[in-house]
PDB file of C-alpha atoms and ligand atoms in Angstrom:
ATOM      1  CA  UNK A  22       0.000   0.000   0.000  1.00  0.00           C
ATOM      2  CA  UNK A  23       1.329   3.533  -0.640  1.00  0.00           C
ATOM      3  CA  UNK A  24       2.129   5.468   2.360  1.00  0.00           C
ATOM      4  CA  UNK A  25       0.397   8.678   3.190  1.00  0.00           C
ATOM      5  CA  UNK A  26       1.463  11.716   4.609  1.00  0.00           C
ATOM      6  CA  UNK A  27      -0.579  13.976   6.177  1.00  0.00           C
ATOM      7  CA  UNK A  28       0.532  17.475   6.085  1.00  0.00           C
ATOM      8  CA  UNK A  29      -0.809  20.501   8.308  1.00  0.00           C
ATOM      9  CA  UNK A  30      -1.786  24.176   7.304  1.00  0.00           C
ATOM     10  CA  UNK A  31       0.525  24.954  10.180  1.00  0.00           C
ATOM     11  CA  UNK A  32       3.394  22.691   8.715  1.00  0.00           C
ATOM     12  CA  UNK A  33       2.743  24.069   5.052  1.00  0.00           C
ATOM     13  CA  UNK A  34       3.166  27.499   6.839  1.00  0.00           C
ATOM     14  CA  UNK A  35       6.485  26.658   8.587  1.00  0.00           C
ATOM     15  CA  UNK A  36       7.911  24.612   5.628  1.00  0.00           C
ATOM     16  CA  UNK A  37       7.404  28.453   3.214  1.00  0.00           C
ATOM     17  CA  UNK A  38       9.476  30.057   6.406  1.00  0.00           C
ATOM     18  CA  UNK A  39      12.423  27.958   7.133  1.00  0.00           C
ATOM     19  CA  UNK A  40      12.492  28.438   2.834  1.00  0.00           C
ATOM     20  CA  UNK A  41      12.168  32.030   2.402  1.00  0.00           C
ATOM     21  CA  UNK A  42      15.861  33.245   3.341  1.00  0.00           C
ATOM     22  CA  UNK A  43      16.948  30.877   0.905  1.00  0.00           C
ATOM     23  CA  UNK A  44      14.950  31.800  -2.010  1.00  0.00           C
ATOM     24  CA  UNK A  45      15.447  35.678  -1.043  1.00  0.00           C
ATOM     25  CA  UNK A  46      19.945  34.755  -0.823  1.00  0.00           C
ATOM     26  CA  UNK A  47      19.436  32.806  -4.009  1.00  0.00           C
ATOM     27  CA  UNK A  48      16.892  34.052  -6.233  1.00  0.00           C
ATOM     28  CA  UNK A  49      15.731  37.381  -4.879  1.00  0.00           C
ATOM     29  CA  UNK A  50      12.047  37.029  -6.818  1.00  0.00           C
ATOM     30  CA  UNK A  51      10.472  40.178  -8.689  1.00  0.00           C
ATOM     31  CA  UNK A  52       7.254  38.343  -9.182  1.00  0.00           C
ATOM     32  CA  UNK A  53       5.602  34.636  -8.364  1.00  0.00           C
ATOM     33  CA  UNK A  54       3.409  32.338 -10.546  1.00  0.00           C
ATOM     34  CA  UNK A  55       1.339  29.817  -8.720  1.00  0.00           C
ATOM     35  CA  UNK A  56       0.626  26.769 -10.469  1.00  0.00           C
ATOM     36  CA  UNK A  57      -3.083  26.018  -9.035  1.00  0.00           C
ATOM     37  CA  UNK A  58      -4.909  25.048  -7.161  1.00  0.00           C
ATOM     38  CA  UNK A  59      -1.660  23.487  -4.772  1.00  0.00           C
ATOM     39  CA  UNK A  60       0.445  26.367  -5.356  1.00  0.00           C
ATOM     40  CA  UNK A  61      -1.739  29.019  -4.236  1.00  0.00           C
ATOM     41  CA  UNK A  62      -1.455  28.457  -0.529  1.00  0.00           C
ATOM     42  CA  UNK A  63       2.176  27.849  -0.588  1.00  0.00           C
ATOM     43  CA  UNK A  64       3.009  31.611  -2.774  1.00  0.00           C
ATOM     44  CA  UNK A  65       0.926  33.631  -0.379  1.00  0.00           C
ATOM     45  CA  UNK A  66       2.045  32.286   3.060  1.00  0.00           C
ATOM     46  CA  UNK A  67       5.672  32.676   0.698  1.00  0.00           C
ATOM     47  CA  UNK A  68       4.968  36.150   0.486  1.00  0.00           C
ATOM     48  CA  UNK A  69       4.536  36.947   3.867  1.00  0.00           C
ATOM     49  CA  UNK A  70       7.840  35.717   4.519  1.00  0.00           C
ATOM     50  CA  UNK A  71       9.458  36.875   0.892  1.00  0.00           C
ATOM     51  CA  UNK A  72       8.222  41.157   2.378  1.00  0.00           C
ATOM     52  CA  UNK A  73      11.198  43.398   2.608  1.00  0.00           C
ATOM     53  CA  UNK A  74      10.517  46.315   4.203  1.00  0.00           C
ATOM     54  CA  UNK A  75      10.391  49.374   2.441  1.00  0.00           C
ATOM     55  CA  UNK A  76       9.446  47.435  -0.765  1.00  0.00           C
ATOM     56  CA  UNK A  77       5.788  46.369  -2.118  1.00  0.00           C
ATOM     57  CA  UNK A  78       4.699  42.284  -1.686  1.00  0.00           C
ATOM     58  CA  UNK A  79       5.780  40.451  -4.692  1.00  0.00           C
ATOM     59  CA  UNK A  80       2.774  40.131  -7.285  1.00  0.00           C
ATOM     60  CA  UNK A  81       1.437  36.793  -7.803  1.00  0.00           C
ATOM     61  CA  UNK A  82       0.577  35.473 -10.643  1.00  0.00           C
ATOM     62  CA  UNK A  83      -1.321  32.056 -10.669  1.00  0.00           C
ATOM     63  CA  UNK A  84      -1.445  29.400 -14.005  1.00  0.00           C
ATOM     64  CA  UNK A  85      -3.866  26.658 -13.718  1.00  0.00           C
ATOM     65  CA  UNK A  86      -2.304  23.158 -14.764  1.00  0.00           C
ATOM     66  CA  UNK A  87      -4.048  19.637 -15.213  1.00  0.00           C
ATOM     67  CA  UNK A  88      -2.574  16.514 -15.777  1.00  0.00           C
ATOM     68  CA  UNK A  89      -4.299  13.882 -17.383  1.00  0.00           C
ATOM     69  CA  UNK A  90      -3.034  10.144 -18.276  1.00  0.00           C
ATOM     70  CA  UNK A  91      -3.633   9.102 -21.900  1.00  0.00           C
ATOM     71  CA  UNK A  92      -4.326   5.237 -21.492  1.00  0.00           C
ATOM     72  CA  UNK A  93      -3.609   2.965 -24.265  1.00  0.00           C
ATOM     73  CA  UNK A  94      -6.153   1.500 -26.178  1.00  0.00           C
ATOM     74  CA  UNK A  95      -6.268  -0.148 -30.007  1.00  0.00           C
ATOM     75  CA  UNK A  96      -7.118   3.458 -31.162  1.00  0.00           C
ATOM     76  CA  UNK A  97      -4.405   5.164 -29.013  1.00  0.00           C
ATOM     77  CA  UNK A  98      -0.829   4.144 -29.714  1.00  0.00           C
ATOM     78  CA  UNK A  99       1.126   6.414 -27.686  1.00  0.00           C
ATOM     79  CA  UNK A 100       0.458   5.875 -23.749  1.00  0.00           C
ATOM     80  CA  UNK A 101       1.477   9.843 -22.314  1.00  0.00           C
ATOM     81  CA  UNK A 102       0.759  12.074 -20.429  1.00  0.00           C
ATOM     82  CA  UNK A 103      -0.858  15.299 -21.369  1.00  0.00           C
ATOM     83  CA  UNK A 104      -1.061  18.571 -19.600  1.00  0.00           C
ATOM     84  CA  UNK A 105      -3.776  21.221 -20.374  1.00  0.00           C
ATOM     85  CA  UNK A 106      -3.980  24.813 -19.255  1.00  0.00           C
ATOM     86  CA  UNK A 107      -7.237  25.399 -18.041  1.00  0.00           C
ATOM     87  CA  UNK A 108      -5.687  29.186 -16.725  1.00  0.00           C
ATOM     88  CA  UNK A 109      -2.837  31.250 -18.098  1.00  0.00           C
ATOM     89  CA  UNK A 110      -1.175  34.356 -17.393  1.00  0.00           C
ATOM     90  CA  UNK A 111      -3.445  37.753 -16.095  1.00  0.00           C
ATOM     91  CA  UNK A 112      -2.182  39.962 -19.032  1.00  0.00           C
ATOM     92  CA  UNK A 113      -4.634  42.486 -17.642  1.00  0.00           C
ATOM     93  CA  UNK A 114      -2.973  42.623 -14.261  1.00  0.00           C
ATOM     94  CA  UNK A 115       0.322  41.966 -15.638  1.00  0.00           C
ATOM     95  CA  UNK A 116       0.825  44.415 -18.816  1.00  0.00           C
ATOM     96  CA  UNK A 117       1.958  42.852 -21.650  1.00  0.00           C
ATOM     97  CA  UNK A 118       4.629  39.677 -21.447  1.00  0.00           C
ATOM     98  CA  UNK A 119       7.294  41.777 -22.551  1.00  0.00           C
ATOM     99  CA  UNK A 120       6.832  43.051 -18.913  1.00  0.00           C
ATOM    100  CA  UNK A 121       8.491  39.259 -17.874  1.00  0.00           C
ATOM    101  CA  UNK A 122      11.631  40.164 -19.879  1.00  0.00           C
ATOM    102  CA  UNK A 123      14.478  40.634 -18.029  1.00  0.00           C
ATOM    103  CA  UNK A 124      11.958  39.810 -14.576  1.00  0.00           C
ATOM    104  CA  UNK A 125      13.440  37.030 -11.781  1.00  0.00           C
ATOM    105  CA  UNK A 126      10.610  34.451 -11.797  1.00  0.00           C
ATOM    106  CA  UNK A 127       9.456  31.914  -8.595  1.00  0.00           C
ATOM    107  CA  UNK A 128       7.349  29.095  -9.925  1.00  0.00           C
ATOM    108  CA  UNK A 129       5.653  28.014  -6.849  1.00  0.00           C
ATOM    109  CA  UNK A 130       3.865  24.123  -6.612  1.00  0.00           C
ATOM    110  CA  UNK A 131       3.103  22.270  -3.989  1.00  0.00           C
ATOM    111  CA  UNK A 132       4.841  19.018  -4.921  1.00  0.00           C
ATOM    112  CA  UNK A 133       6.962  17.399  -7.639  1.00  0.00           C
ATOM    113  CA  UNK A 134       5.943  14.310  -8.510  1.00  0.00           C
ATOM    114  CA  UNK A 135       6.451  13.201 -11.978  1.00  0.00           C
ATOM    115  CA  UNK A 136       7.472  16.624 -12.871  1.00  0.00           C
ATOM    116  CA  UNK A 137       5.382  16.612 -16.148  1.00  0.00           C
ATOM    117  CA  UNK A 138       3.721  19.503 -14.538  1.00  0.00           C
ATOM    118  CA  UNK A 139       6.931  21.782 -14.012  1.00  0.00           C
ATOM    119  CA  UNK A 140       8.599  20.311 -17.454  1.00  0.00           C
ATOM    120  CA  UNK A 141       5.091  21.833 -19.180  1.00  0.00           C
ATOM    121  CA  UNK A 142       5.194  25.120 -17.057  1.00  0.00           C
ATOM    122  CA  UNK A 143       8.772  25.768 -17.418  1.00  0.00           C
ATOM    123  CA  UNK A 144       8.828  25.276 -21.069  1.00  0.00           C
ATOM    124  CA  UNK A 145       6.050  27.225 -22.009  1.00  0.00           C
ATOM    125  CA  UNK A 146       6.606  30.150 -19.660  1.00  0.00           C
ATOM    126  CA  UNK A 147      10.233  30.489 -21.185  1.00  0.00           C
ATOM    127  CA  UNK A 148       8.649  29.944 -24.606  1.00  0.00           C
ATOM    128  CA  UNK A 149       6.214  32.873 -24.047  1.00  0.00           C
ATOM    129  CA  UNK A 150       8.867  35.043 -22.610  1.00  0.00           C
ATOM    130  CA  UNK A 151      11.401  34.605 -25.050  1.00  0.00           C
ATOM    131  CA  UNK A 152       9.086  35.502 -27.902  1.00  0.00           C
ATOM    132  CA  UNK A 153       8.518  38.963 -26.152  1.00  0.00           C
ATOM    133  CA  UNK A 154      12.467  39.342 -25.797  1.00  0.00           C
ATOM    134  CA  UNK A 155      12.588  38.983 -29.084  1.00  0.00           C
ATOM    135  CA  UNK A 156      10.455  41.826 -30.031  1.00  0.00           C
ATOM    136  CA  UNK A 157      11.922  43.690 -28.160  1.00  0.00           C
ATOM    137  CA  UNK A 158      15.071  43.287 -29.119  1.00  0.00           C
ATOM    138  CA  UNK A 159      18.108  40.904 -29.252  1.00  0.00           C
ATOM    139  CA  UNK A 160      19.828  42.595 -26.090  1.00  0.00           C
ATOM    140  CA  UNK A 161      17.005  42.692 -24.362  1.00  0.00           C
ATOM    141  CA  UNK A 162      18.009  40.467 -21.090  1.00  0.00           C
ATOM    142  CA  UNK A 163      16.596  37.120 -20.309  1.00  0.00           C
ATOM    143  CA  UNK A 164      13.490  36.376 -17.431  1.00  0.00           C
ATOM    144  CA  UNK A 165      15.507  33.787 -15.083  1.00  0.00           C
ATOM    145  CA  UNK A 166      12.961  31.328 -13.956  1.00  0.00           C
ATOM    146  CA  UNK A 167      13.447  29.043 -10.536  1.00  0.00           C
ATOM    147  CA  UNK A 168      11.156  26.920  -8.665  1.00  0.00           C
ATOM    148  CA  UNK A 169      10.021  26.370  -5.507  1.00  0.00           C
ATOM    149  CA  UNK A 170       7.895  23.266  -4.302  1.00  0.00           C
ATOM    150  CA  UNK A 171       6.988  21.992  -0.603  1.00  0.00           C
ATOM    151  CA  UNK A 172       7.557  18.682  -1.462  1.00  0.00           C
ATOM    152  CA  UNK A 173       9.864  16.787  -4.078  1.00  0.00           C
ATOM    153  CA  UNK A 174       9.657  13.145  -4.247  1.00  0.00           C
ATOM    154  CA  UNK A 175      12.733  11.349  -4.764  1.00  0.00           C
ATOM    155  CA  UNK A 176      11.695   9.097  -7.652  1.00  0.00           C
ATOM    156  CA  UNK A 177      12.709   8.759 -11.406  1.00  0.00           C
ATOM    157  CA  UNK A 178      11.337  11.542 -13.078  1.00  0.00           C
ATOM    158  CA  UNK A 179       8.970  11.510 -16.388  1.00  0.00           C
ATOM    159  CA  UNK A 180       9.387  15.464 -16.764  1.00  0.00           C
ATOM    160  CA  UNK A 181      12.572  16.831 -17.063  1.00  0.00           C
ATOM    161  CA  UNK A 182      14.104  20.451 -16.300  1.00  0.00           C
ATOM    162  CA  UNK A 183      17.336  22.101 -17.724  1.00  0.00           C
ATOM    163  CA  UNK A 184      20.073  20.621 -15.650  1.00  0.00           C
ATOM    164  CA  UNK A 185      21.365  23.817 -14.031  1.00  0.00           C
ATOM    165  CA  UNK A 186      17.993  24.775 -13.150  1.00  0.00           C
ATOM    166  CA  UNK A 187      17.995  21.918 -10.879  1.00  0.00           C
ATOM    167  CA  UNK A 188      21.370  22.609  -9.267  1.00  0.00           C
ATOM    168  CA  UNK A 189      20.418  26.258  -8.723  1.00  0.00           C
ATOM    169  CA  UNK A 190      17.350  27.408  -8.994  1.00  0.00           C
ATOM    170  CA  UNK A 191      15.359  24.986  -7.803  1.00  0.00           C
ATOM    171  CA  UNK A 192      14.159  25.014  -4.012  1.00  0.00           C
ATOM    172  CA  UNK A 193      12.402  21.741  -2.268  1.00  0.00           C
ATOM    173  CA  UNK A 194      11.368  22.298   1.213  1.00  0.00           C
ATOM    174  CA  UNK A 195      11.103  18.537   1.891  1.00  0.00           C
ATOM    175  CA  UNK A 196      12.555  15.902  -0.408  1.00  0.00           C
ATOM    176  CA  UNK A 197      10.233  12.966   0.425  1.00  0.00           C
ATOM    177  CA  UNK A 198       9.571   9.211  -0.696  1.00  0.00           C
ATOM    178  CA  UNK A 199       7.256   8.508  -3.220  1.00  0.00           C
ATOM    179  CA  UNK A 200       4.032   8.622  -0.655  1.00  0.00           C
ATOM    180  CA  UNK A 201       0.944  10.263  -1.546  1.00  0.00           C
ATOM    181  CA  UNK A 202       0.605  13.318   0.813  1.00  0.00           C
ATOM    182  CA  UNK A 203      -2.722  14.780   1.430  1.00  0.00           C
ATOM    183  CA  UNK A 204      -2.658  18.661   1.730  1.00  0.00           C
ATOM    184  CA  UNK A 205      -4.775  20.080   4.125  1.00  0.00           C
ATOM    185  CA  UNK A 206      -6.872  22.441   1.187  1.00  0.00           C
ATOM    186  CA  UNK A 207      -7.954  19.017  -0.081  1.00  0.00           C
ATOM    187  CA  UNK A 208      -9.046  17.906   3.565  1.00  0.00           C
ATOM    188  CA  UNK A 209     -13.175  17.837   4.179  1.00  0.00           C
ATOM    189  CA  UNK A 210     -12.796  17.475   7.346  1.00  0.00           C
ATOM    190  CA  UNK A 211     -10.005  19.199   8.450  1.00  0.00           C
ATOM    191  CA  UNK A 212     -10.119  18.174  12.462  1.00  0.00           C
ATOM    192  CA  UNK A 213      -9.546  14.637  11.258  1.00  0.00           C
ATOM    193  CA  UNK A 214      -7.326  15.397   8.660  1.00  0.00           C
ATOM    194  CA  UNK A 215      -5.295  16.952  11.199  1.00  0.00           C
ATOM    195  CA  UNK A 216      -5.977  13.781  13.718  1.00  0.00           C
ATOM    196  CA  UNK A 217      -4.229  12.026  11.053  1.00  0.00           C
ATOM    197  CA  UNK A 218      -1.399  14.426  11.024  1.00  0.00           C
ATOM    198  CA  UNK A 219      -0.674  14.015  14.496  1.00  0.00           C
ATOM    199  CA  UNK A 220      -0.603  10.486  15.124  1.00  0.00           C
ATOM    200  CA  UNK A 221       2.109  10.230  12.230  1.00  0.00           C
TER     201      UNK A 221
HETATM  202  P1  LIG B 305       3.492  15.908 -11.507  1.00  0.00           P
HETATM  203  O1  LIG B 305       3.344  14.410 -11.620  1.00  0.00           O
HETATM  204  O2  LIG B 305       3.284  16.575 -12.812  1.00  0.00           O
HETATM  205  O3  LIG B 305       4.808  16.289 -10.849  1.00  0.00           O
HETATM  206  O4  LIG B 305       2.360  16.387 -10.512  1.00  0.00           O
HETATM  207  C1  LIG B 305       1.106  16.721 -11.017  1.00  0.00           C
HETATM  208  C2  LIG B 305       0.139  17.090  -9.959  1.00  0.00           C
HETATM  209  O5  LIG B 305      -0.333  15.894  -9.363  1.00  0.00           O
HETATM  210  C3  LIG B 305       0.631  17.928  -8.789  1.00  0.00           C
HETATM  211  O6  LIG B 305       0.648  19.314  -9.049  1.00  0.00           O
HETATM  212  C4  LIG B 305      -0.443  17.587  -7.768  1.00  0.00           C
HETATM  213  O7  LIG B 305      -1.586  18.372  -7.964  1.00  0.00           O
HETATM  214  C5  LIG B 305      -0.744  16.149  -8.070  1.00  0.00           C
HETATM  215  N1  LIG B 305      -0.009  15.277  -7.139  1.00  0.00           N
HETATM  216  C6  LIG B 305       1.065  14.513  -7.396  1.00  0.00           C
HETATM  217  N2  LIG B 305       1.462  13.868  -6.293  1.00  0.00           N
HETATM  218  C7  LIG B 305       0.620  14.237  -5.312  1.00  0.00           C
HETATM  219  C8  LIG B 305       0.516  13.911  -3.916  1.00  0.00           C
HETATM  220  O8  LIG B 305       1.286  13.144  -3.338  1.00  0.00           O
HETATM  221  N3  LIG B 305      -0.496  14.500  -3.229  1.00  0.00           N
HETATM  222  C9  LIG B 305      -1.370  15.355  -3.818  1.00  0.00           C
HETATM  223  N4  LIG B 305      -2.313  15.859  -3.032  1.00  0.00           N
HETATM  224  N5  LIG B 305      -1.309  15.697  -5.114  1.00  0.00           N
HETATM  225  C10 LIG B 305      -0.317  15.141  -5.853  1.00  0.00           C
END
């Protein structure tokens, strides 16, 4: 049976705080895209904790992600996995995406599991950014993108990231078995979700 992990509101709030000096020393970020619904909670207890004084809260921007698994049938050959945006980026609140060039990036998730999520996110946030540097102009500098997850589980991965991202920019508050872990947004009942935390 898979194990499960039972994680806290209180623990999710602690896990973004022990974080934050990191991903200020390392990545200072200008602006934060959620990848929803698990990365909401994480980037606003983040920003709390991300606040220097004197300067306004980061913005965040939130991206809604959904993974589904193709299976394979006689009419399907390929088995995959395909992700679909069912949100993209507030262009409204954001200005135009030539506002992301040259901009230090958090992607913020809850977990890392297969990382077909990230893979997608990265790719086709860089892809989108990159064709506004280039409008703007050759010299125009690069966005730098880095992630930040609660959990990463320490399995083979189907996704894959650009090597140095993962060396550098890439910040996992727990690096975990492959369990399933049940957030406490997802609970119903939170008192016994919370039971459940505590007799872990
Ligand atoms: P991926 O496999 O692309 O890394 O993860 C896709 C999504 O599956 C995650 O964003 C998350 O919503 C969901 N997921 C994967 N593993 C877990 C888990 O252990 N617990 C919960 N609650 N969701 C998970």
């Amino acid at each position: 049976m898979v194990e499960k992990l039972y994680v806290t509101y209180n623990d999710v709030h602690k896990l973004c705080q022990q974080a934050a000096p990191k991903i200020l020393e390392d990545f200072k970020p200008q602006l934060m895209i959620a990848i929803g619904g698990g990365g909401y909670v994480p980037a606003r207890i983040l920003r709390s904790f991300l606040k220097q004084p004197g300067s306004p809260n980061i913005p965040i921007q939130a991206i809604g992600l959904s993974l589904y698994e193709s299976l394979g049938s006689s009419e399907v050959e390929e088995i995959g996995t395909k992700v679909t945006r069912t949100q993209w980026l507030d262009l409204s609140a954001l200005g135009e995406m030539g506002n992301l060039v040259g901009k230090r990036v958090l992607i913020v998730d809850e977990v890392d599991d297969t990382r077909t999520t990230l893979e997608y996110a990265v790719k086709e946030l860089e892809k989108d950014v990159e064709e506004a540097r280039q409008k703007i102009g050759p010299d125009a500098p690069k966005a730098e993108f880095s992630i930040f997850v609660l959990h990463n589980k320490d399995k083979p991965k189907k996704g894959q990231l650009p090597d140095e991202m993962v060396n550098s920019r890439y910040i996992a508050a727990v690096t975990c078995g492959d369990a399933w872990i049940n957030y406490p947004w997802e609970a119903i009942d939170i008192d016994e979700h919370d039971g459940h935390a505590q007799k872990a």
